[in-house]
Coordinates of N, CA and C in Angstrom, one line a residue:
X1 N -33.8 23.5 35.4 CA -34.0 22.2 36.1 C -34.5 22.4 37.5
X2 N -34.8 21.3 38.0 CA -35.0 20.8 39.4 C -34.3 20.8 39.9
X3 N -33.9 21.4 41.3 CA -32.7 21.0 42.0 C -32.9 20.4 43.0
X4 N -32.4 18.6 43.5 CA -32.7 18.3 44.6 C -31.6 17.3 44.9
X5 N -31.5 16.6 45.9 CA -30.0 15.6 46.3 C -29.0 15.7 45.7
X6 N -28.7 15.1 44.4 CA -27.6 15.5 44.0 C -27.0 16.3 43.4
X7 N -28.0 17.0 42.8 CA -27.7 18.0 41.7 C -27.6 19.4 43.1
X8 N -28.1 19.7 44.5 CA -27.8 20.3 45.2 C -26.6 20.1 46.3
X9 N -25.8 19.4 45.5 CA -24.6 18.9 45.9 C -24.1 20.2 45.4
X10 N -23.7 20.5 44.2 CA -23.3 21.3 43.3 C -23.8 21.7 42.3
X11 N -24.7 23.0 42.7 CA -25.7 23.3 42.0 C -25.4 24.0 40.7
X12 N -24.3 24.7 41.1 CA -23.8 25.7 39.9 C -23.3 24.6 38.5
X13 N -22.4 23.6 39.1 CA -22.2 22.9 37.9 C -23.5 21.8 37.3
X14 N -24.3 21.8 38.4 CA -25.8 21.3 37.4 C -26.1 22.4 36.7
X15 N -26.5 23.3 37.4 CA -26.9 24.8 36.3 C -25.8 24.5 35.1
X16 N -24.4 24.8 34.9 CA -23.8 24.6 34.1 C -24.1 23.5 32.8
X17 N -24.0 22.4 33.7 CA -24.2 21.2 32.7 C -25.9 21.1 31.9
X18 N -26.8 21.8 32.7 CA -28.4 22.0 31.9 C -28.6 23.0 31.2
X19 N -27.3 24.3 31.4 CA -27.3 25.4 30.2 C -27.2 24.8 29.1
X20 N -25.6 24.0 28.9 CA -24.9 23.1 28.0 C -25.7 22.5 26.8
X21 N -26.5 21.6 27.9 CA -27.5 20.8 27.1 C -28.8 21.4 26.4
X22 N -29.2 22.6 26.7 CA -29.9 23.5 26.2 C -29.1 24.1 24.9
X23 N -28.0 24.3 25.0 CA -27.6 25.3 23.8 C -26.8 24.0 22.6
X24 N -26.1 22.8 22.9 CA -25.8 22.4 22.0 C -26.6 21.6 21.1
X25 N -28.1 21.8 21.1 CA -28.8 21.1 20.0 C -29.0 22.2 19.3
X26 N -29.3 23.8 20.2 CA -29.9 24.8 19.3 C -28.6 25.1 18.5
X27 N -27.3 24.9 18.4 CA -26.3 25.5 18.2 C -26.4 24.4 16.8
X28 N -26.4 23.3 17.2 CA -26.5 22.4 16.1 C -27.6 22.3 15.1
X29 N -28.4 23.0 15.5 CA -29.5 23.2 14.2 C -29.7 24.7 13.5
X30 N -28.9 25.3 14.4 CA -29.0 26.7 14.0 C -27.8 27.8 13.4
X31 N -26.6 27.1 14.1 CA -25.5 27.3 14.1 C -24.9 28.3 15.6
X32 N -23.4 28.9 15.1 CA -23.2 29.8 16.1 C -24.3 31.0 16.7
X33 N -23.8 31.2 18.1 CA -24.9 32.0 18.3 C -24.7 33.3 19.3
X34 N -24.9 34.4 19.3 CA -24.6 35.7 20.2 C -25.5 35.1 21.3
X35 N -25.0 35.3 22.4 CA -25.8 34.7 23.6 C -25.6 36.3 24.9
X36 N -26.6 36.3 25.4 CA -26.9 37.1 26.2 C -26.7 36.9 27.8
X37 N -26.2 36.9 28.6 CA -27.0 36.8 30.2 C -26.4 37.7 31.2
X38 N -26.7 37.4 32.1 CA -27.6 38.6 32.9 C -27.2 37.5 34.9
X39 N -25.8 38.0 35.5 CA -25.5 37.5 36.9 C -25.2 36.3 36.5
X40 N -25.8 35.5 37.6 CA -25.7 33.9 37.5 C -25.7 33.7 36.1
X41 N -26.3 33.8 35.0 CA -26.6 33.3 34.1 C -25.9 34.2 33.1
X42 N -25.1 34.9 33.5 CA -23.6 35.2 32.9 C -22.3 34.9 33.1
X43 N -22.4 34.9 34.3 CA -21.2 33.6 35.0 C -21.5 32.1 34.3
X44 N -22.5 32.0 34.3 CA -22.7 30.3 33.5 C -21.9 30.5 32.3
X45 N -22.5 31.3 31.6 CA -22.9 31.4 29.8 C -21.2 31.8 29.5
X46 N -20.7 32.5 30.3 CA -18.7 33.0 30.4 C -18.0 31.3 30.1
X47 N -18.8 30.5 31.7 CA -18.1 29.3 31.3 C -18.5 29.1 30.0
X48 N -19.2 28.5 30.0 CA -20.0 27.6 28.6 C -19.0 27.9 27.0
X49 N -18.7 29.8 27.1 CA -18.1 29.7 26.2 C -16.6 29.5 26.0
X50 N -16.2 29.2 27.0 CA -14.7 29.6 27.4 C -14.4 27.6 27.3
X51 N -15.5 26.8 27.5 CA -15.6 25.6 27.2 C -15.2 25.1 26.3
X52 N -16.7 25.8 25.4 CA -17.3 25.3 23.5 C -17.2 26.9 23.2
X53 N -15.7 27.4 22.6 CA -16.1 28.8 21.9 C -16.7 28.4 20.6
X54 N -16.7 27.1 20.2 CA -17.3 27.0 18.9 C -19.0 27.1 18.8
X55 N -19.4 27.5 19.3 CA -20.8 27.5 20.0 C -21.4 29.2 19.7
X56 N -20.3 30.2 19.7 CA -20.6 31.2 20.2 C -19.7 32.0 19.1
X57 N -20.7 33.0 18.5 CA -19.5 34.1 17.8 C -19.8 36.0 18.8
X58 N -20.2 35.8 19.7 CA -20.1 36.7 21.1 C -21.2 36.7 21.7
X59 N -20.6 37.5 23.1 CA -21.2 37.5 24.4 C -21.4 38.6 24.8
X60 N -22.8 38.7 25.5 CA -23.3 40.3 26.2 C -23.3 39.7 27.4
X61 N -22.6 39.8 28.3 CA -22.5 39.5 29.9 C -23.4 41.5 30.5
X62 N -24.2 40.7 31.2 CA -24.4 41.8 32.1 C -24.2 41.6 33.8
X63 N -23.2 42.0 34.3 CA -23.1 42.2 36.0 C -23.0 40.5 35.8
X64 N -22.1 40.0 35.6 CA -21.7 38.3 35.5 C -21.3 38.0 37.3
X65 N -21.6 37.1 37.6 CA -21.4 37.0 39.0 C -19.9 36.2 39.1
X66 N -19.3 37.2 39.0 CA -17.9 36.4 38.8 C -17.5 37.0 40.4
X67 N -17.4 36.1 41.2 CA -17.4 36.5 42.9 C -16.2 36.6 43.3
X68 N -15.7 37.6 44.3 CA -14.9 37.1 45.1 C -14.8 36.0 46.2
X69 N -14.2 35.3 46.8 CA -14.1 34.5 47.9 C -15.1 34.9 48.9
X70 N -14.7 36.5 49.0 CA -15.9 36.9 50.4 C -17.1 36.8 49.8
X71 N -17.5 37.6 48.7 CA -18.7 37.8 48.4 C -19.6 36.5 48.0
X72 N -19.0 35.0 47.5 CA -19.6 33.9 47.2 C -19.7 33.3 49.1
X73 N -19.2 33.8 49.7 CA -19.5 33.2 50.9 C -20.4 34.0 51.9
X74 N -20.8 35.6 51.4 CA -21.8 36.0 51.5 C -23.0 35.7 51.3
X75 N -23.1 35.2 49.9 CA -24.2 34.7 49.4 C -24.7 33.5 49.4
X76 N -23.3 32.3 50.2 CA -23.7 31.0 50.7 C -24.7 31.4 51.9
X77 N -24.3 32.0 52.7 CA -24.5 32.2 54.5 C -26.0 32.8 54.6
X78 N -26.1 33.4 53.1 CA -27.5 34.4 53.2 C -28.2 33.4 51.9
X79 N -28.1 32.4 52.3 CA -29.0 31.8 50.7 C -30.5 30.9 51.8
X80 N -30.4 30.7 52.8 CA -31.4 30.1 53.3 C -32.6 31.3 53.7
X81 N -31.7 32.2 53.7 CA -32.9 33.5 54.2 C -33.1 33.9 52.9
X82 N -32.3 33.9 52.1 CA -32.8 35.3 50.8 C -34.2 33.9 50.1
X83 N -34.0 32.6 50.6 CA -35.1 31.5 49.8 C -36.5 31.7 51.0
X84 N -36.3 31.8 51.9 CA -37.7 32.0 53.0 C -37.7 33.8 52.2
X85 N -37.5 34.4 52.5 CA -37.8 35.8 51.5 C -37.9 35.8 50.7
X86 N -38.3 35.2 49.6 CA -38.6 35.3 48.3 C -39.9 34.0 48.7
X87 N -39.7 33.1 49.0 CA -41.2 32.5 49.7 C -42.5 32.9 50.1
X88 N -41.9 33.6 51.0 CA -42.5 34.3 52.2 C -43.6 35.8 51.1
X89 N -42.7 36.2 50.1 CA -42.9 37.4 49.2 C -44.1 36.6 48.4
X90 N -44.1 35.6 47.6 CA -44.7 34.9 46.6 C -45.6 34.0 47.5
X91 N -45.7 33.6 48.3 CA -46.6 32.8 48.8 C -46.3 31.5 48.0
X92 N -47.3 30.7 48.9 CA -47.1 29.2 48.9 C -47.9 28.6 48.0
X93 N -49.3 29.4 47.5 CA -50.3 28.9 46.6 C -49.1 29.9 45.2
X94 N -48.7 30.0 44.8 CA -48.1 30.7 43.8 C -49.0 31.4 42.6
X95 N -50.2 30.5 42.0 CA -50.9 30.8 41.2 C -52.0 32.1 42.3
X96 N -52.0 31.9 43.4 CA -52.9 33.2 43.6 C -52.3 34.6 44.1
X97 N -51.1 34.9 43.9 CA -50.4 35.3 44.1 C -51.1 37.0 43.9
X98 N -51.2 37.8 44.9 CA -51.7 39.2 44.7 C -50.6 40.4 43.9
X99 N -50.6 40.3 42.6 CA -49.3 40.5 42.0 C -49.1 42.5 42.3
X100 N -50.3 42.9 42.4 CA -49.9 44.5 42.4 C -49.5 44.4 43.7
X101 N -50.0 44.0 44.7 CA -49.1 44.0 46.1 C -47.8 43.7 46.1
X102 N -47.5 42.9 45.8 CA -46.3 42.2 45.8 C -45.5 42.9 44.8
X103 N -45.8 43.6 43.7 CA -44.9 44.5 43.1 C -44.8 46.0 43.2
X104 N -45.6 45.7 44.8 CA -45.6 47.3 45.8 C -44.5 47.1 46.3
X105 N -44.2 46.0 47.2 CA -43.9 45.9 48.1 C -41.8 45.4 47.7
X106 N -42.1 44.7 46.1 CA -40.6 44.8 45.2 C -40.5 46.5 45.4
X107 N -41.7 47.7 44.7 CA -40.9 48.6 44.6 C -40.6 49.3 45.6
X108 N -40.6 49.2 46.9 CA -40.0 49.8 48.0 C -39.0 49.0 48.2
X109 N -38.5 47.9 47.9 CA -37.4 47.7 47.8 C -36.0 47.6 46.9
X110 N -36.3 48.5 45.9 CA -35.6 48.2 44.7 C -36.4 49.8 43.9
X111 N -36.8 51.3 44.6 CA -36.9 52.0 44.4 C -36.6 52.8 43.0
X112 N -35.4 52.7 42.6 CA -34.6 53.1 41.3 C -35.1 52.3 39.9
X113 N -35.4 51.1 40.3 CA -36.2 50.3 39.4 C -37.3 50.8 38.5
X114 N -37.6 51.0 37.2 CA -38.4 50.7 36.5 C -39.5 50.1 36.7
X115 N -40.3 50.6 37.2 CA -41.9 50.3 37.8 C -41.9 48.9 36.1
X116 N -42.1 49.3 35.4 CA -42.2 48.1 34.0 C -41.2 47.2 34.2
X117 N -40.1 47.0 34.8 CA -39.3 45.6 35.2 C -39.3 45.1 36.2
X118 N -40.6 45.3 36.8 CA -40.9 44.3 37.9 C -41.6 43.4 38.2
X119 N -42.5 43.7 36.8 CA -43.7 42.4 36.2 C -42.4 41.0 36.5
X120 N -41.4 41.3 35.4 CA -40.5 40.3 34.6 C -39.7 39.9 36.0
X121 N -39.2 40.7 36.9 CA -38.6 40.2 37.9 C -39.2 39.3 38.8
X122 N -40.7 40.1 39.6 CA -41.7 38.9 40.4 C -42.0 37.6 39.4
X123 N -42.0 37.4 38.2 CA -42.0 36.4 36.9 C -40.9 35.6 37.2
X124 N -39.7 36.2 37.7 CA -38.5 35.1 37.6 C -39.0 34.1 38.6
X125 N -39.5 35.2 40.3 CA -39.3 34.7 41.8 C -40.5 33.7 41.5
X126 N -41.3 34.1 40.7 CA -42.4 33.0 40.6 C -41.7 31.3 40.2
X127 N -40.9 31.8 39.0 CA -40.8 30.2 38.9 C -39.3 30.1 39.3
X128 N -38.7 30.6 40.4 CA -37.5 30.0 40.7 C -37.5 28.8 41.6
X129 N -36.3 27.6 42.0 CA -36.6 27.2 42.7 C -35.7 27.2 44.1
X130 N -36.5 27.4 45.1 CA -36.3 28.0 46.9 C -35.1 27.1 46.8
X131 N -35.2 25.8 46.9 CA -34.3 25.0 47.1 C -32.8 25.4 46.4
X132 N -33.0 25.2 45.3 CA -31.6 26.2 44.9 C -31.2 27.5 45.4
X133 N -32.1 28.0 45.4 CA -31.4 29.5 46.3 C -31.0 29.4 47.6
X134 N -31.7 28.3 48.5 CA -31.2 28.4 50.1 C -29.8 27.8 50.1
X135 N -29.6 27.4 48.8 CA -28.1 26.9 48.9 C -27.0 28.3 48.3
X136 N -27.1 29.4 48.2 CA -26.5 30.4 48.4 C -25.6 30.4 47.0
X137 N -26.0 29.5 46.2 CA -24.8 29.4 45.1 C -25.1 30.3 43.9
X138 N -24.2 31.3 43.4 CA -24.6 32.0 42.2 C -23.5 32.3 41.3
X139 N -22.2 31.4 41.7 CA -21.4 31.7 40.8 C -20.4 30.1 41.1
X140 N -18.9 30.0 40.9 CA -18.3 29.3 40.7 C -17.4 29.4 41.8
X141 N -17.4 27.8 42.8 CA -16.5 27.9 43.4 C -14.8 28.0 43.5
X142 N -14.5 27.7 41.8 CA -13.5 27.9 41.1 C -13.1 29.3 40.8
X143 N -12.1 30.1 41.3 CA -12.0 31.5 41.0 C -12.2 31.8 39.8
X144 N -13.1 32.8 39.3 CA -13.2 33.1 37.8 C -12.0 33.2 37.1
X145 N -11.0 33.9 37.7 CA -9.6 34.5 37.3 C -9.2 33.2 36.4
X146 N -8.6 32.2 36.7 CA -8.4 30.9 36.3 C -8.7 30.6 35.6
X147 N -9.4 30.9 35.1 CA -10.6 30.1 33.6 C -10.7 31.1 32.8
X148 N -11.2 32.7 33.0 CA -11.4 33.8 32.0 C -10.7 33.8 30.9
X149 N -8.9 33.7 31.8 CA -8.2 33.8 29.9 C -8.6 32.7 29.1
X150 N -9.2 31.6 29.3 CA -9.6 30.5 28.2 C -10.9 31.3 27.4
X151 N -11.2 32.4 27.4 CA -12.5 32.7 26.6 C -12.0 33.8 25.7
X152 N -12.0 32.9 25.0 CA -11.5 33.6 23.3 C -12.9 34.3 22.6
X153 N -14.3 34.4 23.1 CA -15.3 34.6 21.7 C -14.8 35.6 22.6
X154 N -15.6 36.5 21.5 CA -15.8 38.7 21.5 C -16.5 38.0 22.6
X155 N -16.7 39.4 23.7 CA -18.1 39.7 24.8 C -17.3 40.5 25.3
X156 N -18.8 41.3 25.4 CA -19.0 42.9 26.3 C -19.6 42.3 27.4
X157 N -18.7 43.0 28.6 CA -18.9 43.3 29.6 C -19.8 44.7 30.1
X158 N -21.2 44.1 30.5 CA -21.3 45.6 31.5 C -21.4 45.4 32.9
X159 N -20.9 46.3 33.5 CA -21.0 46.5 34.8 C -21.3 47.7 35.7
X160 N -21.4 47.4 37.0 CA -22.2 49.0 37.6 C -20.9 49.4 38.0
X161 N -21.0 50.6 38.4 CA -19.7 50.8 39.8 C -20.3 51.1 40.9
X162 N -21.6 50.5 41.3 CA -21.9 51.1 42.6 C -21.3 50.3 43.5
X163 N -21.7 50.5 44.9 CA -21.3 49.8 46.1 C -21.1 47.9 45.9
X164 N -22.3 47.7 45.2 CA -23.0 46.4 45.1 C -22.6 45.4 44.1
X165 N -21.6 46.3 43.3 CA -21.3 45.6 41.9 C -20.6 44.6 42.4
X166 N -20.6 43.5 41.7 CA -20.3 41.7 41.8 C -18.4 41.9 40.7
X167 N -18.6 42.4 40.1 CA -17.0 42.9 39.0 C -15.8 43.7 39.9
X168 N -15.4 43.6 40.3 CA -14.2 44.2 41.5 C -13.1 44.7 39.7

């Protein structure tokens, strides 16, 4: 979705409530479903099932942004710069976008990276929107702890152990 006035009131629970409404028609025509995601969009997909486990016969969470207190308030404080940065990276005409530069200039930043997952990454920054990100939001202001035991489907957790991992 769009994020603007009210829905950037509380972005995460719009993200939430637009996941929702994406999965319970497909759930309903298709039946249960293994669902994948990946940060934000594994912190969503954790709620979602911990909601409607009837929705879901398991979960592949990768690096789920399940934050601590500091680290979600890191990522509030740094959300108006990391959205002028990723702006600033993609330019303003978006469609003319110099994509081998710009996936020069990802891989000096992101070095360890797979030169072939940077297409898909500059692809995300392309169609993300600024507005939601300068609001710093990527996970739940509700401590994850609180809610987790409510999630009955199977899911695999992966997680890094480096410095940067979001999984304490």
């Amino acid at each position: 979705p769009s994020f603007t006035g009210e829905t950037l009131a509380d972005p995460i629970e719009a993200a939430r409530l637009a996941l929702e409404q994406s999965i319970a028609p497909l759930v309903a025509k298709y039946g249960r479903a293994i669902a994948v995601g990946h940060s934000m969009g594994a912190a969503l997909l954790s709620r979602a099932a911990a909601d409607h486990p009837e929705w879901f016969t398991g979960l592949i969470l990768e690096d789920p942004a399940w934050l601590t207190p500091e680290q979600a308030a890191r990522y509030r404080a740094n959300g108006p710069a990391e959205a002028k940065r990723i702006g600033d990276m993609v330019g303003r005409e978006r469609e003319t976008i110099d994509t081998i530069d710009t996936i020069d200039t990802i891989n000096v930043d992101y070095p360890l990276w797979p030169r072939t997952e940077l297409a898909g990454w500059l692809q995300a920054k392309l169609n993300v929107d600024l507005d939601f990100v300068a609001t710093g939001a990527v996970g739940y202001t509700e401590p994850w702890q609180t809610w987790l035991g409510d999630l009955t489907v199977p899911t695999l957790v992966l997680s890094s152990d480096g410095d940067d991992t979001l999984l304490n």
